Short mmCIF file of C-alpha atoms in Angstrom, two decimals:
data_model
loop_
_atom_site.label_atom_id
_atom_site.label_comp_id
_atom_site.label_asym_id
_atom_site.label_seq_id
_atom_site.Cartn_x
_atom_site.Cartn_y
_atom_site.Cartn_z
CA MET A 8 -10.64 -20.52 3.87
CA ASN A 9 -7.91 -22.69 5.16
CA ASN A 10 -7.81 -21.81 8.18
CA SER A 11 -4.41 -24.27 8.87
CA LEU A 12 -2.88 -21.37 7.57
CA LEU A 13 -3.90 -19.53 9.36
CA GLU A 14 -2.81 -20.78 12.67
CA GLN A 15 0.64 -21.47 11.97
CA ILE A 16 1.46 -17.60 11.76
CA ASN A 17 4.06 -16.95 14.36
CA LYS A 18 2.27 -13.77 15.75
CA GLU A 19 5.73 -12.93 17.22
CA LYS A 20 7.32 -12.41 14.13
CA LEU A 21 4.77 -10.56 11.94
CA PRO A 22 5.34 -7.77 8.80
CA ASN A 23 4.63 -3.98 10.74
CA HIS A 24 3.91 -2.71 7.36
CA VAL A 25 2.47 -4.66 4.12
CA ALA A 26 2.12 -2.64 1.69
CA ILE A 27 0.81 -4.80 -2.39
CA ILE A 28 0.16 -3.51 -5.60
CA MET A 29 -2.92 -4.58 -7.11
CA ASP A 30 -2.31 -5.94 -9.70
CA GLY A 31 -4.10 -7.91 -13.18
CA ASN A 32 -8.06 -6.76 -12.68
CA GLY A 33 -8.38 -6.44 -16.18
CA ARG A 34 -6.71 -10.51 -17.16
CA TRP A 35 -8.88 -11.07 -14.52
CA ALA A 36 -12.54 -9.93 -16.48
CA LYS A 37 -10.54 -11.22 -19.56
CA LYS A 38 -10.50 -14.19 -18.48
CA ASN A 39 -13.49 -14.22 -17.20
CA GLY A 40 -15.76 -12.83 -20.25
CA LYS A 41 -15.95 -9.35 -19.65
CA GLU A 42 -14.64 -5.47 -19.73
CA ARG A 43 -11.06 -4.46 -17.45
CA THR A 44 -14.16 -1.99 -15.80
CA PHE A 45 -15.27 -5.12 -14.01
CA GLY A 46 -12.81 -6.55 -13.06
CA HIS A 47 -11.87 -3.06 -11.71
CA LYS A 48 -15.40 -3.40 -10.82
CA SER A 49 -15.12 -7.47 -8.76
CA ALA A 50 -12.05 -6.69 -6.84
CA LEU A 51 -12.92 -4.51 -3.86
CA GLY A 52 -13.54 -8.48 -2.03
CA SER A 53 -9.27 -8.79 -2.20
CA VAL A 54 -9.43 -4.31 -0.45
CA ARG A 55 -11.63 -6.06 2.74
CA SER A 56 -10.41 -9.68 3.04
CA SER A 57 -6.95 -8.14 2.51
CA ILE A 58 -7.89 -5.66 5.41
CA GLU A 59 -9.23 -8.40 7.91
CA ALA A 60 -6.40 -10.59 8.00
CA CYS A 61 -4.22 -7.53 9.15
CA ARG A 62 -6.99 -6.86 11.37
CA LYS A 63 -6.87 -10.22 12.29
CA LEU A 64 -3.49 -10.99 12.77
CA GLY A 65 -2.50 -7.09 14.31
CA ILE A 66 -0.80 -5.43 11.58
CA LYS A 67 -0.59 -2.30 11.78
CA TYR A 68 -0.31 -0.44 8.26
CA LEU A 69 -1.56 -2.33 5.60
CA THR A 70 -0.74 0.37 2.52
CA LEU A 71 -2.44 -0.25 -1.28
CA TYR A 72 -0.96 0.99 -4.18
CA ALA A 73 -4.38 1.89 -5.71
CA PHE A 74 -3.81 4.43 -8.07
CA SER A 75 -0.44 4.83 -10.17
CA SER A 76 0.10 8.84 -11.17
CA GLU A 77 0.68 6.90 -14.82
CA ASN A 78 -3.23 5.69 -14.69
CA TRP A 79 -4.26 8.96 -15.89
CA ASN A 80 -2.54 7.58 -19.14
CA ARG A 81 -5.00 5.24 -19.07
CA PRO A 82 -8.22 5.55 -20.96
CA ARG A 83 -10.16 7.90 -20.35
CA LEU A 84 -13.72 5.37 -19.90
CA GLU A 85 -11.47 3.72 -17.49
CA VAL A 86 -9.93 6.29 -16.10
CA ASN A 87 -13.92 7.77 -15.20
CA VAL A 88 -15.23 3.72 -14.11
CA LEU A 89 -11.77 3.96 -11.49
CA MET A 90 -12.47 7.04 -10.06
CA THR A 91 -16.39 6.42 -9.26
CA LEU A 92 -15.79 2.95 -7.69
CA LEU A 93 -12.70 4.88 -5.73
CA SER A 94 -16.02 6.96 -4.09
CA SER A 95 -18.89 4.97 -3.81
CA ALA A 96 -15.57 1.89 -2.11
CA ILE A 97 -15.26 5.11 0.63
CA LYS A 98 -18.89 5.68 0.70
CA ASP A 99 -20.06 1.96 1.08
CA GLU A 100 -17.01 0.91 3.36
CA ILE A 101 -15.85 4.01 5.92
CA ASN A 102 -18.71 2.93 8.46
CA ASP A 103 -17.34 -1.21 8.70
CA LEU A 104 -13.79 0.37 8.77
CA HIS A 105 -14.82 3.35 11.91
CA LYS A 106 -16.18 0.46 13.72
CA ASN A 107 -12.91 -1.14 13.11
CA GLY A 108 -11.04 1.13 14.84
CA ILE A 109 -8.54 1.03 10.85
CA ARG A 110 -7.36 4.82 9.86
CA LEU A 111 -7.85 5.82 7.19
CA ASN A 112 -4.87 7.22 4.56
CA VAL A 113 -3.48 8.36 1.71
CA ILE A 114 -0.90 8.95 -0.10
CA GLY A 115 0.12 11.09 -3.42
CA ASP A 116 -0.83 13.69 -5.53
CA PHE A 117 -4.76 14.54 -3.68
CA SER A 118 -4.94 17.59 -5.82
CA LYS A 119 -5.53 15.86 -9.16
CA LEU A 120 -8.45 13.40 -8.21
CA PRO A 121 -11.41 14.53 -9.06
CA SER A 122 -13.20 16.93 -6.23
CA LYS A 123 -16.65 14.32 -5.24
CA ALA A 124 -13.78 12.22 -4.86
CA GLN A 125 -11.17 14.88 -2.78
CA LYS A 126 -14.14 15.32 -0.98
CA ASP A 127 -15.31 11.68 0.19
CA LEU A 128 -12.03 10.76 1.20
CA THR A 129 -11.66 13.83 3.09
CA LYS A 130 -14.77 13.68 4.77
CA ALA A 131 -13.45 9.66 6.18
CA MET A 132 -10.02 10.44 6.75
CA ASP A 133 -11.91 12.89 9.08
CA LEU A 134 -14.46 10.09 10.44
CA THR A 135 -11.82 8.11 11.55
CA LYS A 136 -8.33 10.28 12.02
CA ASP A 137 -9.09 9.44 16.13
CA ASN A 138 -8.77 5.52 15.29
CA THR A 139 -5.89 3.39 16.53
CA GLY A 140 -6.22 -0.27 14.77
CA CYS A 141 -5.13 -0.69 11.74
CA ILE A 142 -3.60 2.05 9.30
CA LEU A 143 -5.00 2.06 6.12
CA THR A 144 -3.30 3.63 2.80
CA LEU A 145 -4.14 4.63 -0.48
CA ALA A 146 -1.76 5.33 -2.62
CA LEU A 147 -4.21 7.57 -5.20
CA SER A 148 -2.34 8.71 -7.84
CA TYR A 149 1.22 8.09 -6.98
CA GLY A 150 4.03 7.94 -8.61
CA SER A 151 7.49 6.81 -6.12
CA LYS A 152 10.32 9.05 -7.95
CA GLU A 153 7.51 12.34 -8.21
CA GLU A 154 7.19 11.87 -4.29
CA LEU A 155 11.00 12.04 -4.11
CA LEU A 156 11.78 14.49 -6.29
CA ASN A 157 8.75 17.29 -4.27
CA ALA A 158 11.05 15.96 -1.35
CA PHE A 159 14.08 17.21 -2.86
CA LYS A 160 12.94 20.40 -3.55
CA SER A 161 11.45 20.84 -0.24
CA ILE A 162 14.58 20.30 1.67
CA ALA A 163 16.06 22.22 -1.19
CA ILE A 164 13.99 25.27 -0.20
CA GLN A 165 14.43 24.48 3.65
CA TYR A 166 17.86 24.68 3.26
CA LYS A 167 18.41 27.92 0.59
CA ASN A 168 15.63 29.39 3.82
CA GLY A 169 18.22 28.10 6.15
CA VAL A 170 15.18 26.11 8.50
CA ILE A 171 18.25 23.44 7.66
CA SER A 172 22.04 23.35 8.15
CA ASP A 173 24.17 20.73 5.87
CA ASN A 174 24.43 18.81 9.56
CA ASP A 175 21.00 17.88 9.23
CA PHE A 176 21.86 16.61 5.92
CA ASN A 177 20.31 12.55 6.85
CA GLU A 178 18.14 9.48 6.09
CA GLU A 179 16.04 10.83 8.78
CA LEU A 180 15.66 14.34 6.94
CA VAL A 181 14.58 12.85 3.79
CA HIS A 182 11.89 10.64 5.31
CA LYS A 183 10.67 13.29 6.54
CA ASN A 184 10.02 14.83 3.57
CA LEU A 185 8.12 11.72 2.02
CA TYR A 186 3.96 11.44 1.60
CA THR A 187 4.92 8.85 4.43
CA HIS A 188 6.63 11.13 6.78
CA ASP A 189 4.31 8.89 9.37
CA LEU A 190 4.52 5.57 8.16
CA PRO A 191 7.58 3.38 9.01
CA MET A 192 9.65 1.46 6.83
CA VAL A 193 7.30 -0.55 3.82
CA ASP A 194 8.53 -5.10 6.41
CA LEU A 195 6.91 -6.94 2.88
CA MET A 196 5.76 -5.59 -0.04
CA ILE A 197 3.32 -8.30 -2.54
CA ARG A 198 2.71 -7.60 -5.46
CA THR A 199 -0.28 -10.59 -7.43
CA SER A 200 -0.21 -11.02 -11.40
CA GLY A 201 3.24 -12.14 -11.44
CA GLU A 202 4.42 -9.39 -12.62
CA THR A 203 8.12 -9.16 -11.20
CA ARG A 204 7.80 -5.03 -11.03
CA ILE A 205 8.37 -2.25 -8.85
CA SER A 206 6.43 -0.20 -10.91
CA ASN A 207 7.02 3.46 -9.59
CA PHE A 208 5.66 2.48 -6.09
CA LEU A 209 7.33 2.99 -2.16
CA LEU A 210 11.74 3.12 -3.61
CA TRP A 211 12.35 4.66 -0.37
CA GLN A 212 9.77 2.85 1.70
CA ILE A 213 11.06 -0.48 0.17
CA ALA A 214 14.87 -0.44 0.41
CA TYR A 215 14.55 -3.45 2.65
CA ALA A 216 11.16 -4.99 2.30
CA GLU A 217 10.46 -8.36 1.89
CA LEU A 218 9.38 -8.94 -1.52
CA TYR A 219 6.80 -11.76 -2.61
CA PHE A 220 5.85 -11.94 -5.76
CA THR A 221 2.15 -14.19 -7.13
CA ASP A 222 1.15 -15.53 -10.16
CA VAL A 223 -2.13 -14.95 -8.51
CA LEU A 224 -4.70 -12.40 -10.40
CA TRP A 225 -5.99 -9.47 -7.75
CA PRO A 226 -9.53 -10.06 -7.84
CA ASP A 227 -8.69 -13.72 -7.09
CA PHE A 228 -6.27 -12.22 -4.02
CA ASN A 229 -8.26 -14.01 -0.26
CA GLU A 230 -7.44 -14.34 3.30
CA GLU A 231 -5.55 -17.28 3.05
CA GLU A 232 -3.67 -16.17 -0.11
CA PHE A 233 -2.87 -12.89 1.83
CA TYR A 234 -1.27 -15.94 4.75
CA LYS A 235 0.53 -17.87 2.02
CA ALA A 236 2.96 -13.94 1.62
CA ILE A 237 3.01 -14.10 5.01
CA LEU A 238 4.15 -17.47 6.02
CA ASN A 239 6.33 -16.68 3.33
CA PHE A 240 8.08 -13.23 4.96
CA GLN A 241 7.88 -15.46 8.20
CA ASN A 242 10.27 -18.48 5.84
CA ARG A 243 12.89 -15.40 5.09
CA GLU A 244 15.81 -14.11 7.24
CA ARG A 245 16.69 -10.37 7.57
CA ARG A 246 19.57 -10.10 8.20
CA PHE A 247 19.77 -6.13 6.85
CA GLY A 248 22.89 -6.47 5.09
CA LYS A 249 24.36 -8.56 8.56
CA ILE A 250 25.56 -12.04 8.17
CA SER A 251 23.63 -14.77 9.64
CA GLU A 252 25.76 -15.47 12.57
CA GLN A 253 25.33 -12.32 14.08
CA LEU A 254 21.56 -12.07 13.73
CA THR A 255 21.97 -15.28 16.29
CA ASN A 256 24.44 -13.40 18.28
#
């Protein structure tokens, strides 16, 4: 790894919350003459690298798009392999995560996951629930439109039951009813593999995020690539609707 990249990063100007669309496992496998499932198995190293980069920099929140609600439509064999990999990865990695003070979190329709995956994830989340380091969130069986729809349904029920009134309707109310109610808004969203779509990921939460797209396929995304994304983020001017002159006054 090129340590000079890490040295160039201004630790006073870091994103608080980084979200990643981990894309390109299948293409990486095909490029290497392997089955798609080989790409998924080879992706764990990039997850480790991203977690380690966050730990070194002191980035508090990392959210990974691990399995979308649309991914259930993939071939049954591939879905089964992914779910098996999920359980084995949690078992293999959870002790190191816990040792490093990382708290595991999950967002999405948890009930759709296989019972074994639910059990392994619940056990891992319980083990790490008091950790105060980086919060690692896995988006599993997750779709942002579904999340928003569920939030609006919940708000409608609260209104119907008199729990909230007209005066309570604001952005904070929506935020409180999202899967990510205990997470801050995303500052930097990274997508690998050269695709430039959001793919139904955190649509509300990335309203003012900086978007970073790289041609690097996910299994090749290492610490150095993560630092490149951070440096790119730091070279942007985040105005939040204001003009440049207002930011300097």
